[in-house]
PDB file of C-alpha atoms in Angstrom:
ATOM      1  CA  ASN A   1      30.566  21.503 -58.605  1.00 72.00           C
ATOM      2  CA  ALA A   2      33.458  20.262 -56.490  1.00 81.00           C
ATOM      3  CA  GLY A   3      32.570  22.218 -53.329  1.00 93.00           C
ATOM      4  CA  VAL A   4      35.634  22.744 -51.113  1.00 96.00           C
ATOM      5  CA  THR A   5      38.871  21.047 -52.137  1.00 96.00           C
ATOM      6  CA  GLN A   6      42.232  20.895 -50.377  1.00 97.00           C
ATOM      7  CA  THR A   7      45.742  20.240 -51.678  1.00 97.00           C
ATOM      8  CA  PRO A   8      47.690  18.162 -50.711  1.00 97.00           C
ATOM      9  CA  LYS A   9      45.858  15.352 -48.917  1.00 95.00           C
ATOM     10  CA  PHE A  10      48.936  14.167 -47.017  1.00 95.00           C
ATOM     11  CA  ARG A  11      52.341  15.660 -46.288  1.00 96.00           C
ATOM     12  CA  VAL A  12      55.343  14.808 -44.132  1.00 97.00           C
ATOM     13  CA  LEU A  13      57.754  17.615 -43.217  1.00 96.00           C
ATOM     14  CA  LYS A  14      60.932  17.863 -41.233  1.00 97.00           C
ATOM     15  CA  THR A  15      61.205  20.408 -38.435  1.00 97.00           C
ATOM     16  CA  GLY A  16      62.050  23.807 -39.860  1.00 97.00           C
ATOM     17  CA  GLN A  17      60.752  23.157 -43.362  1.00 97.00           C
ATOM     18  CA  SER A  18      58.083  25.357 -44.894  1.00 96.00           C
ATOM     19  CA  MET A  19      54.983  24.525 -46.897  1.00 96.00           C
ATOM     20  CA  THR A  20      51.708  25.944 -48.161  1.00 97.00           C
ATOM     21  CA  LEU A  21      48.298  24.302 -48.031  1.00 98.00           C
ATOM     22  CA  LEU A  22      45.806  25.309 -50.693  1.00 97.00           C
ATOM     23  CA  CYS A  23      42.061  25.534 -50.240  1.00 98.00           C
ATOM     24  CA  ALA A  24      39.751  26.192 -53.171  1.00 98.00           C
ATOM     25  CA  GLN A  25      35.965  26.602 -53.314  1.00 97.00           C
ATOM     26  CA  ASP A  26      33.651  26.962 -56.286  1.00 96.00           C
ATOM     27  CA  MET A  27      30.507  28.076 -54.433  1.00 94.00           C
ATOM     28  CA  ASN A  28      31.261  31.816 -54.668  1.00 93.00           C
ATOM     29  CA  HIS A  29      31.495  32.024 -50.881  1.00 92.00           C
ATOM     30  CA  GLU A  30      32.774  35.235 -49.339  1.00 89.00           C
ATOM     31  CA  TYR A  31      34.096  33.705 -46.113  1.00 89.00           C
ATOM     32  CA  MET A  32      36.819  31.078 -45.812  1.00 93.00           C
ATOM     33  CA  TYR A  33      38.422  29.444 -42.769  1.00 93.00           C
ATOM     34  CA  TRP A  34      41.306  27.229 -41.721  1.00 96.00           C
ATOM     35  CA  TYR A  35      40.928  24.829 -38.777  1.00 95.00           C
ATOM     36  CA  ARG A  36      43.138  22.237 -37.193  1.00 96.00           C
ATOM     37  CA  GLN A  37      41.981  19.039 -35.530  1.00 95.00           C
ATOM     38  CA  ASP A  38      44.093  17.246 -32.966  1.00 93.00           C
ATOM     39  CA  PRO A  39      43.393  13.744 -31.612  1.00 85.00           C
ATOM     40  CA  GLY A  40      40.346  13.543 -29.358  1.00 78.00           C
ATOM     41  CA  MET A  41      39.435  17.156 -29.939  1.00 80.00           C
ATOM     42  CA  GLY A  42      37.080  19.196 -32.004  1.00 84.00           C
ATOM     43  CA  LEU A  43      38.269  21.668 -34.605  1.00 90.00           C
ATOM     44  CA  ARG A  44      39.984  24.920 -33.635  1.00 92.00           C
ATOM     45  CA  LEU A  45      40.015  27.998 -35.841  1.00 91.00           C
ATOM     46  CA  ILE A  46      43.470  29.118 -37.020  1.00 94.00           C
ATOM     47  CA  HIS A  47      42.711  32.034 -39.374  1.00 94.00           C
ATOM     48  CA  TYR A  48      39.781  33.188 -41.424  1.00 91.00           C
ATOM     49  CA  SER A  49      38.964  35.591 -44.226  1.00 91.00           C
ATOM     50  CA  VAL A  50      35.821  37.612 -44.806  1.00 86.00           C
ATOM     51  CA  GLY A  51      36.735  38.581 -48.342  1.00 89.00           C
ATOM     52  CA  GLU A  52      39.404  38.814 -50.993  1.00 92.00           C
ATOM     53  CA  GLY A  53      42.479  40.567 -49.654  1.00 92.00           C
ATOM     54  CA  THR A  54      41.429  40.312 -45.990  1.00 91.00           C
ATOM     55  CA  THR A  55      42.492  37.902 -43.246  1.00 93.00           C
ATOM     56  CA  ALA A  56      42.041  37.701 -39.489  1.00 90.00           C
ATOM     57  CA  LYS A  57      43.332  35.616 -36.590  1.00 90.00           C
ATOM     58  CA  GLY A  58      41.310  32.866 -35.047  1.00 88.00           C
ATOM     59  CA  GLU A  59      41.804  30.902 -31.861  1.00 86.00           C
ATOM     60  CA  VAL A  60      45.242  29.373 -32.552  1.00 93.00           C
ATOM     61  CA  PRO A  61      47.055  31.562 -35.146  1.00 95.00           C
ATOM     62  CA  ASP A  62      50.660  31.341 -33.931  1.00 95.00           C
ATOM     63  CA  GLY A  63      53.083  29.721 -36.380  1.00 96.00           C
ATOM     64  CA  TYR A  64      50.769  30.144 -39.370  1.00 97.00           C
ATOM     65  CA  ASN A  65      50.225  32.759 -42.052  1.00 97.00           C
ATOM     66  CA  VAL A  66      47.431  33.027 -44.588  1.00 97.00           C
ATOM     67  CA  SER A  67      46.624  34.850 -47.797  1.00 97.00           C
ATOM     68  CA  ARG A  68      43.451  35.384 -49.808  1.00 97.00           C
ATOM     69  CA  LEU A  69      44.533  36.868 -53.135  1.00 95.00           C
ATOM     70  CA  LYS A  70      41.573  35.397 -55.013  1.00 96.00           C
ATOM     71  CA  LYS A  71      38.041  34.952 -53.744  1.00 96.00           C
ATOM     72  CA  GLN A  72      38.026  31.241 -54.453  1.00 97.00           C
ATOM     73  CA  ASN A  73      41.384  30.418 -52.829  1.00 97.00           C
ATOM     74  CA  PHE A  74      42.670  30.551 -49.267  1.00 98.00           C
ATOM     75  CA  LEU A  75      46.279  29.607 -48.566  1.00 98.00           C
ATOM     76  CA  LEU A  76      47.692  28.453 -45.229  1.00 98.00           C
ATOM     77  CA  GLY A  77      51.459  28.721 -44.783  1.00 98.00           C
ATOM     78  CA  LEU A  78      53.863  27.238 -42.287  1.00 96.00           C
ATOM     79  CA  GLU A  79      57.143  29.137 -42.439  1.00 92.00           C
ATOM     80  CA  SER A  80      59.104  26.900 -40.068  1.00 96.00           C
ATOM     81  CA  ALA A  81      57.227  23.721 -39.233  1.00 96.00           C
ATOM     82  CA  ALA A  82      57.313  22.332 -35.689  1.00 97.00           C
ATOM     83  CA  PRO A  83      56.218  18.911 -34.375  1.00 97.00           C
ATOM     84  CA  SER A  84      53.385  20.670 -32.484  1.00 96.00           C
ATOM     85  CA  GLN A  85      51.876  21.478 -35.877  1.00 97.00           C
ATOM     86  CA  THR A  86      51.310  17.820 -36.631  1.00 97.00           C
ATOM     87  CA  SER A  87      47.567  17.752 -37.138  1.00 97.00           C
ATOM     88  CA  VAL A  88      44.743  17.381 -39.612  1.00 96.00           C
ATOM     89  CA  TYR A  89      43.908  20.675 -41.278  1.00 97.00           C
ATOM     90  CA  PHE A  90      40.438  21.477 -42.555  1.00 96.00           C
ATOM     91  CA  CYS A  91      39.369  24.325 -44.753  1.00 96.00           C
ATOM     92  CA  ALA A  92      35.795  25.598 -44.820  1.00 93.00           C
ATOM     93  CA  SER A  93      33.773  28.274 -46.560  1.00 92.00           C
ATOM     94  CA  SER A  94      30.440  30.030 -46.187  1.00 87.00           C
ATOM     95  CA  HIS A  95      28.470  32.897 -47.585  1.00 83.00           C
ATOM     96  CA  ARG A  96      28.663  36.260 -45.859  1.00 73.00           C
ATOM     97  CA  THR A  97      27.352  35.630 -42.377  1.00 63.00           C
ATOM     98  CA  SER A  98      24.213  37.241 -41.122  1.00 61.00           C
ATOM     99  CA  GLY A  99      23.025  38.202 -37.672  1.00 56.00           C
ATOM    100  CA  LEU A 100      19.644  36.740 -38.493  1.00 56.00           C
ATOM    101  CA  LEU A 101      19.125  33.617 -36.397  1.00 52.00           C
ATOM    102  CA  ASN A 102      17.964  31.318 -39.157  1.00 52.00           C
ATOM    103  CA  SER A 103      19.893  32.780 -42.036  1.00 56.00           C
ATOM    104  CA  PRO A 104      21.082  29.975 -44.310  1.00 55.00           C
ATOM    105  CA  TYR A 105      24.178  31.979 -45.123  1.00 57.00           C
ATOM    106  CA  ASN A 106      25.908  31.066 -41.884  1.00 70.00           C
ATOM    107  CA  GLU A 107      26.309  27.389 -42.720  1.00 80.00           C
ATOM    108  CA  GLN A 108      29.910  26.303 -43.233  1.00 85.00           C
ATOM    109  CA  PHE A 109      31.013  23.682 -45.738  1.00 89.00           C
ATOM    110  CA  PHE A 110      34.198  21.714 -45.142  1.00 92.00           C
ATOM    111  CA  GLY A 111      36.920  20.271 -47.341  1.00 95.00           C
ATOM    112  CA  PRO A 112      38.240  16.697 -47.018  1.00 94.00           C
ATOM    113  CA  GLY A 113      41.222  17.641 -44.842  1.00 95.00           C
ATOM    114  CA  THR A 114      45.027  17.550 -45.104  1.00 96.00           C
ATOM    115  CA  ARG A 115      46.965  15.236 -42.800  1.00 95.00           C
ATOM    116  CA  LEU A 116      50.293  16.873 -41.905  1.00 97.00           C
ATOM    117  CA  THR A 117      53.078  15.194 -39.962  1.00 97.00           C
ATOM    118  CA  VAL A 118      56.117  17.157 -38.792  1.00 97.00           C
ATOM    119  CA  LEU A 119      59.069  15.021 -37.750  1.00 96.00           C
TER     120      LEU A 119
ATOM    121  CA  GLY B   1      34.114  32.633 -25.810  1.00 70.00           C
ATOM    122  CA  ILE B   2      31.461  30.045 -26.334  1.00 76.00           C
ATOM    123  CA  GLN B   3      31.803  26.842 -24.336  1.00 86.00           C
ATOM    124  CA  VAL B   4      30.381  23.795 -26.083  1.00 92.00           C
ATOM    125  CA  GLU B   5      29.930  20.538 -24.211  1.00 94.00           C
ATOM    126  CA  GLN B   6      28.798  17.259 -25.719  1.00 96.00           C
ATOM    127  CA  SER B   7      27.508  14.175 -23.986  1.00 97.00           C
ATOM    128  CA  PRO B   8      28.033  11.333 -23.761  1.00 97.00           C
ATOM    129  CA  PRO B   9      31.695  11.220 -24.875  1.00 96.00           C
ATOM    130  CA  ASP B  10      31.308   7.636 -26.084  1.00 96.00           C
ATOM    131  CA  LEU B  11      28.317   5.578 -27.129  1.00 97.00           C
ATOM    132  CA  ILE B  12      28.150   1.924 -28.126  1.00 97.00           C
ATOM    133  CA  LEU B  13      24.972   0.788 -29.852  1.00 96.00           C
ATOM    134  CA  GLN B  14      23.590  -2.439 -31.189  1.00 97.00           C
ATOM    135  CA  GLU B  15      22.422  -2.145 -34.766  1.00 97.00           C
ATOM    136  CA  GLY B  16      18.790  -1.079 -34.827  1.00 97.00           C
ATOM    137  CA  ALA B  17      18.907   0.837 -31.537  1.00 97.00           C
ATOM    138  CA  ASN B  18      17.927   4.474 -31.082  1.00 97.00           C
ATOM    139  CA  SER B  19      20.048   7.096 -29.371  1.00 97.00           C
ATOM    140  CA  THR B  20      20.173  10.757 -28.369  1.00 98.00           C
ATOM    141  CA  LEU B  21      23.275  12.940 -28.364  1.00 98.00           C
ATOM    142  CA  ARG B  22      23.303  16.214 -26.478  1.00 98.00           C
ATOM    143  CA  CYS B  23      25.092  19.517 -27.058  1.00 97.00           C
ATOM    144  CA  ASN B  24      25.069  22.288 -24.445  1.00 96.00           C
ATOM    145  CA  PHE B  25      26.442  25.744 -25.202  1.00 91.00           C
ATOM    146  CA  SER B  26      27.218  28.627 -22.890  1.00 85.00           C
ATOM    147  CA  ASP B  27      26.112  31.716 -24.810  1.00 80.00           C
ATOM    148  CA  SER B  28      23.275  32.673 -27.091  1.00 76.00           C
ATOM    149  CA  VAL B  29      24.239  31.540 -30.557  1.00 76.00           C
ATOM    150  CA  ASN B  30      23.391  32.516 -34.107  1.00 73.00           C
ATOM    151  CA  ASN B  31      24.333  29.224 -35.661  1.00 80.00           C
ATOM    152  CA  LEU B  32      24.391  25.608 -34.539  1.00 88.00           C
ATOM    153  CA  GLN B  33      25.644  22.844 -36.773  1.00 91.00           C
ATOM    154  CA  TRP B  34      25.911  19.087 -36.362  1.00 95.00           C
ATOM    155  CA  PHE B  35      28.593  17.153 -38.215  1.00 94.00           C
ATOM    156  CA  HIS B  36      29.460  13.507 -38.651  1.00 95.00           C
ATOM    157  CA  GLN B  37      33.121  12.623 -39.019  1.00 94.00           C
ATOM    158  CA  ASN B  38      33.341   9.208 -40.596  1.00 90.00           C
ATOM    159  CA  PRO B  39      36.137   6.702 -39.899  1.00 87.00           C
ATOM    160  CA  TRP B  40      38.053   8.101 -42.891  1.00 87.00           C
ATOM    161  CA  GLY B  41      38.143  11.552 -41.302  1.00 88.00           C
ATOM    162  CA  GLN B  42      35.696  13.240 -43.650  1.00 89.00           C
ATOM    163  CA  LEU B  43      33.428  15.882 -42.094  1.00 90.00           C
ATOM    164  CA  ILE B  44      29.859  15.691 -43.278  1.00 90.00           C
ATOM    165  CA  ASN B  45      27.301  18.404 -42.581  1.00 90.00           C
ATOM    166  CA  LEU B  46      24.247  16.874 -40.953  1.00 94.00           C
ATOM    167  CA  PHE B  47      22.175  19.819 -39.855  1.00 93.00           C
ATOM    168  CA  TYR B  48      22.375  23.556 -39.778  1.00 89.00           C
ATOM    169  CA  ILE B  49      19.878  24.238 -37.000  1.00 90.00           C
ATOM    170  CA  PRO B  50      20.066  27.470 -34.973  1.00 85.00           C
ATOM    171  CA  SER B  51      16.570  26.728 -33.648  1.00 88.00           C
ATOM    172  CA  GLY B  52      13.634  24.388 -34.138  1.00 92.00           C
ATOM    173  CA  THR B  53      13.557  20.822 -35.406  1.00 96.00           C
ATOM    174  CA  LYS B  54      14.775  19.258 -38.631  1.00 95.00           C
ATOM    175  CA  GLN B  55      14.701  15.713 -39.927  1.00 96.00           C
ATOM    176  CA  ASN B  56      16.712  13.934 -42.567  1.00 94.00           C
ATOM    177  CA  GLY B  57      15.929  10.260 -42.926  1.00 95.00           C
ATOM    178  CA  ARG B  58      16.804   8.423 -39.726  1.00 97.00           C
ATOM    179  CA  LEU B  59      18.433  11.489 -38.208  1.00 97.00           C
ATOM    180  CA  SER B  60      16.730  14.458 -36.644  1.00 97.00           C
ATOM    181  CA  ALA B  61      17.860  17.401 -34.558  1.00 97.00           C
ATOM    182  CA  THR B  62      16.262  19.877 -32.214  1.00 97.00           C
ATOM    183  CA  THR B  63      17.764  23.118 -30.928  1.00 94.00           C
ATOM    184  CA  VAL B  64      16.238  25.092 -28.083  1.00 93.00           C
ATOM    185  CA  ALA B  65      18.281  28.270 -28.277  1.00 87.00           C
ATOM    186  CA  THR B  66      16.646  29.918 -25.260  1.00 88.00           C
ATOM    187  CA  GLU B  67      17.713  26.965 -23.089  1.00 93.00           C
ATOM    188  CA  ARG B  68      21.094  26.626 -24.831  1.00 92.00           C
ATOM    189  CA  TYR B  69      21.035  23.034 -25.938  1.00 95.00           C
ATOM    190  CA  SER B  70      20.648  20.918 -29.030  1.00 96.00           C
ATOM    191  CA  LEU B  71      19.829  17.233 -29.422  1.00 98.00           C
ATOM    192  CA  LEU B  72      20.683  14.857 -32.240  1.00 98.00           C
ATOM    193  CA  TYR B  73      18.527  11.741 -32.583  1.00 98.00           C
ATOM    194  CA  ILE B  74      19.670   8.629 -34.395  1.00 97.00           C
ATOM    195  CA  SER B  75      16.942   6.091 -35.014  1.00 97.00           C
ATOM    196  CA  SER B  76      17.353   2.480 -36.160  1.00 97.00           C
ATOM    197  CA  SER B  77      21.119   2.857 -36.075  1.00 97.00           C
ATOM    198  CA  GLN B  78      23.280   1.204 -38.725  1.00 97.00           C
ATOM    199  CA  THR B  79      26.975   0.345 -38.744  1.00 95.00           C
ATOM    200  CA  THR B  80      27.535   3.170 -41.211  1.00 94.00           C
ATOM    201  CA  ASP B  81      26.451   5.600 -38.472  1.00 96.00           C
ATOM    202  CA  SER B  82      29.695   4.890 -36.620  1.00 95.00           C
ATOM    203  CA  GLY B  83      32.092   7.793 -36.230  1.00 95.00           C
ATOM    204  CA  VAL B  84      32.373  10.987 -34.255  1.00 96.00           C
ATOM    205  CA  TYR B  85      29.511  13.457 -34.043  1.00 97.00           C
ATOM    206  CA  PHE B  86      30.414  17.077 -33.450  1.00 96.00           C
ATOM    207  CA  CYS B  87      28.238  20.039 -32.697  1.00 94.00           C
ATOM    208  CA  ALA B  88      29.562  23.528 -33.345  1.00 91.00           C
ATOM    209  CA  ALA B  89      28.135  26.793 -32.098  1.00 87.00           C
ATOM    210  CA  TYR B  90      28.746  30.209 -33.570  1.00 79.00           C
ATOM    211  CA  LEU B  91      28.307  33.594 -31.974  1.00 72.00           C
ATOM    212  CA  LEU B  92      28.156  36.632 -34.202  1.00 64.00           C
ATOM    213  CA  GLY B  93      30.289  39.384 -32.783  1.00 60.00           C
ATOM    214  CA  THR B  94      31.284  42.819 -33.985  1.00 49.00           C
ATOM    215  CA  ASN B  95      34.978  42.074 -34.335  1.00 47.00           C
ATOM    216  CA  ASP B  96      35.139  38.396 -33.594  1.00 53.00           C
ATOM    217  CA  TYR B  97      34.169  35.406 -35.629  1.00 61.00           C
ATOM    218  CA  LYS B  98      34.324  32.025 -34.043  1.00 67.00           C
ATOM    219  CA  LEU B  99      32.698  28.666 -34.634  1.00 76.00           C
ATOM    220  CA  SER B 100      33.383  26.682 -31.472  1.00 86.00           C
ATOM    221  CA  PHE B 101      33.352  22.920 -31.632  1.00 90.00           C
ATOM    222  CA  GLY B 102      32.539  20.479 -28.902  1.00 92.00           C
ATOM    223  CA  ALA B 103      34.899  17.564 -28.231  1.00 92.00           C
ATOM    224  CA  GLY B 104      32.543  15.153 -29.986  1.00 95.00           C
ATOM    225  CA  THR B 105      30.621  11.970 -29.214  1.00 97.00           C
ATOM    226  CA  THR B 106      32.218   8.794 -30.544  1.00 96.00           C
ATOM    227  CA  VAL B 107      29.507   6.413 -31.713  1.00 97.00           C
ATOM    228  CA  THR B 108      30.193   2.750 -32.392  1.00 96.00           C
ATOM    229  CA  VAL B 109      27.370   0.711 -33.909  1.00 97.00           C
ATOM    230  CA  ARG B 110      27.850  -3.056 -33.692  1.00 96.00           C
ATOM    231  CA  ALA B 111      26.237  -5.523 -36.063  1.00 94.00           C
TER     232      ALA B 111
END
């Protein structure tokens, strides 16, 4: 049981190049998320998905696209990378969230992160 | 959106000391999580604690949802406790899903 995995772990891009980050989870979670973490800050939500074939915008979606073709995978794409996208990217997953206060299904589990540098 | 504030921003401890980290949030939440980010950048779930008190070894956490705060206690600190501690609050909305993170408390434990 690997939990949440991310590929690649590190990447250096030149401005204008494109790339795709892959997130995979083996916990049969319905929800998946992409966050970015910048120095001295907490994580900010980029996009999320509540199920296969569905995606939605988070707090900072501009410059990114996502796809969820399979339940276990969530892809984050940068079509034309910019230096402002230099960051550490984290993927997370959870079960279907519940409005119940103490529902265990709301807990999110995070991958190890991808460090991306755009020159 | 939810505003999450953590205090103190930085904390330096001598090994063996106890400490309390605080997380204040602006709206009623359905989910409150504490994470530890180690010096290698890995995020580790510490507690999922929308309300009440939980303990795990030397760490414990208490959330008082009605008063909109959560506390993380570290007892008998060790150098391996160093890193950044984040709290994250989540508000269930009809069309909005957002887990909002605080800026973190950087903890340095000295031998």
